[in-house]
Amino acid sequence: MNGRTVIERFPAGGPRGSWPAEEFAQARRLEGLAAEVVMDLATDTFLVIVRGDGVGDVVA
């Protein structure tokens, strides 16, 4: 499967010094998901996604 699944969305205008999307993605990686953060410019949000089945190939 070459698709990707959005598992969470975060507004781009978070508090200064706060990275909630990155923190959420890191927590998912610790659970074994290959989560990553991408920016959706059209909606000005950060998306936490997994590609394919999302298991394995964990990059921390």
PDB file of C-alpha atoms in Angstrom:
ATOM      1  CA  MET A   1       0.000   0.000   0.000  1.00  0.00           C
ATOM      2  CA  ASN A   2       1.434   3.383  -0.990  1.00  0.00           C
ATOM      3  CA  GLY A   3      -1.144   5.514   0.786  1.00  0.00           C
ATOM      4  CA  ARG A   4      -0.887   7.480   3.952  1.00  0.00           C
ATOM      5  CA  THR A   5      -3.202   7.888   6.892  1.00  0.00           C
ATOM      6  CA  VAL A   6      -3.647  11.086   8.872  1.00  0.00           C
ATOM      7  CA  ILE A   7      -3.783  10.150  12.542  1.00  0.00           C
ATOM      8  CA  GLU A   8      -3.934  13.679  14.021  1.00  0.00           C
ATOM      9  CA  ARG A   9      -4.082  17.361  12.995  1.00  0.00           C
ATOM     10  CA  PHE A  10      -2.595  20.368  14.795  1.00  0.00           C
ATOM     11  CA  PRO A  11      -3.002  24.096  14.001  1.00  0.00           C
ATOM     12  CA  ALA A  12       0.196  25.744  12.788  1.00  0.00           C
ATOM     13  CA  GLY A  13      -0.167  28.652  15.213  1.00  0.00           C
ATOM     14  CA  GLY A  14       0.763  26.839  18.412  1.00  0.00           C
ATOM     15  CA  PRO A  15       2.329  28.540  21.426  1.00  0.00           C
ATOM     16  CA  ARG A  16       5.887  29.792  20.958  1.00  0.00           C
ATOM     17  CA  GLY A  17       8.393  27.045  21.718  1.00  0.00           C
ATOM     18  CA  SER A  18       5.725  24.342  21.619  1.00  0.00           C
ATOM     19  CA  TRP A  19       5.789  21.548  19.035  1.00  0.00           C
ATOM     20  CA  PRO A  20       2.639  19.505  19.761  1.00  0.00           C
ATOM     21  CA  ALA A  21       2.609  17.697  16.394  1.00  0.00           C
ATOM     22  CA  GLU A  22       6.241  16.604  16.798  1.00  0.00           C
ATOM     23  CA  GLU A  23       5.628  15.514  20.383  1.00  0.00           C
ATOM     24  CA  PHE A  24       2.558  13.513  19.332  1.00  0.00           C
ATOM     25  CA  ALA A  25       4.466  11.877  16.454  1.00  0.00           C
ATOM     26  CA  GLN A  26       7.366  10.971  18.768  1.00  0.00           C
ATOM     27  CA  ALA A  27       4.963   9.323  21.212  1.00  0.00           C
ATOM     28  CA  ARG A  28       3.482   7.268  18.347  1.00  0.00           C
ATOM     29  CA  ARG A  29       6.986   6.254  17.202  1.00  0.00           C
ATOM     30  CA  LEU A  30       7.701   5.009  20.740  1.00  0.00           C
ATOM     31  CA  GLU A  31       4.556   2.855  20.349  1.00  0.00           C
ATOM     32  CA  GLY A  32       5.937   1.352  17.128  1.00  0.00           C
ATOM     33  CA  LEU A  33       4.201   3.461  14.477  1.00  0.00           C
ATOM     34  CA  ALA A  34       6.307   5.106  11.777  1.00  0.00           C
ATOM     35  CA  ALA A  35       4.636   8.478  12.381  1.00  0.00           C
ATOM     36  CA  GLU A  36       5.892  11.647  10.738  1.00  0.00           C
ATOM     37  CA  VAL A  37       4.810  15.277  10.580  1.00  0.00           C
ATOM     38  CA  VAL A  38       3.972  17.041   7.334  1.00  0.00           C
ATOM     39  CA  MET A  39       2.588  20.525   6.682  1.00  0.00           C
ATOM     40  CA  ASP A  40      -0.693  21.001   4.847  1.00  0.00           C
ATOM     41  CA  LEU A  41      -0.255  24.469   3.371  1.00  0.00           C
ATOM     42  CA  ALA A  42      -3.830  24.637   2.104  1.00  0.00           C
ATOM     43  CA  THR A  43      -5.271  24.393   5.616  1.00  0.00           C
ATOM     44  CA  ASP A  44      -2.275  25.765   7.583  1.00  0.00           C
ATOM     45  CA  THR A  45      -2.114  22.652   9.761  1.00  0.00           C
ATOM     46  CA  PHE A  46       0.492  20.101  10.715  1.00  0.00           C
ATOM     47  CA  LEU A  47      -0.581  16.539   9.987  1.00  0.00           C
ATOM     48  CA  VAL A  48       0.794  13.507  11.779  1.00  0.00           C
ATOM     49  CA  ILE A  49       0.741  10.705   9.228  1.00  0.00           C
ATOM     50  CA  VAL A  50       1.776   7.119   8.749  1.00  0.00           C
ATOM     51  CA  ARG A  51       2.643   5.842   5.299  1.00  0.00           C
ATOM     52  CA  GLY A  52       1.470   2.449   4.122  1.00  0.00           C
ATOM     53  CA  ASP A  53       0.626   0.176   7.043  1.00  0.00           C
ATOM     54  CA  GLY A  54       2.612   2.437   9.408  1.00  0.00           C
ATOM     55  CA  VAL A  55       4.307  -0.402  11.272  1.00  0.00           C
ATOM     56  CA  GLY A  56       8.049  -0.965  11.207  1.00  0.00           C
ATOM     57  CA  ASP A  57      10.643   1.287   9.598  1.00  0.00           C
ATOM     58  CA  VAL A  58      10.502   3.458  12.704  1.00  0.00           C
ATOM     59  CA  VAL A  59      12.855   6.429  12.510  1.00  0.00           C
ATOM     60  CA  ALA A  60      13.338   8.108  15.851  1.00  0.00           C
TER      61      ALA A  60
END
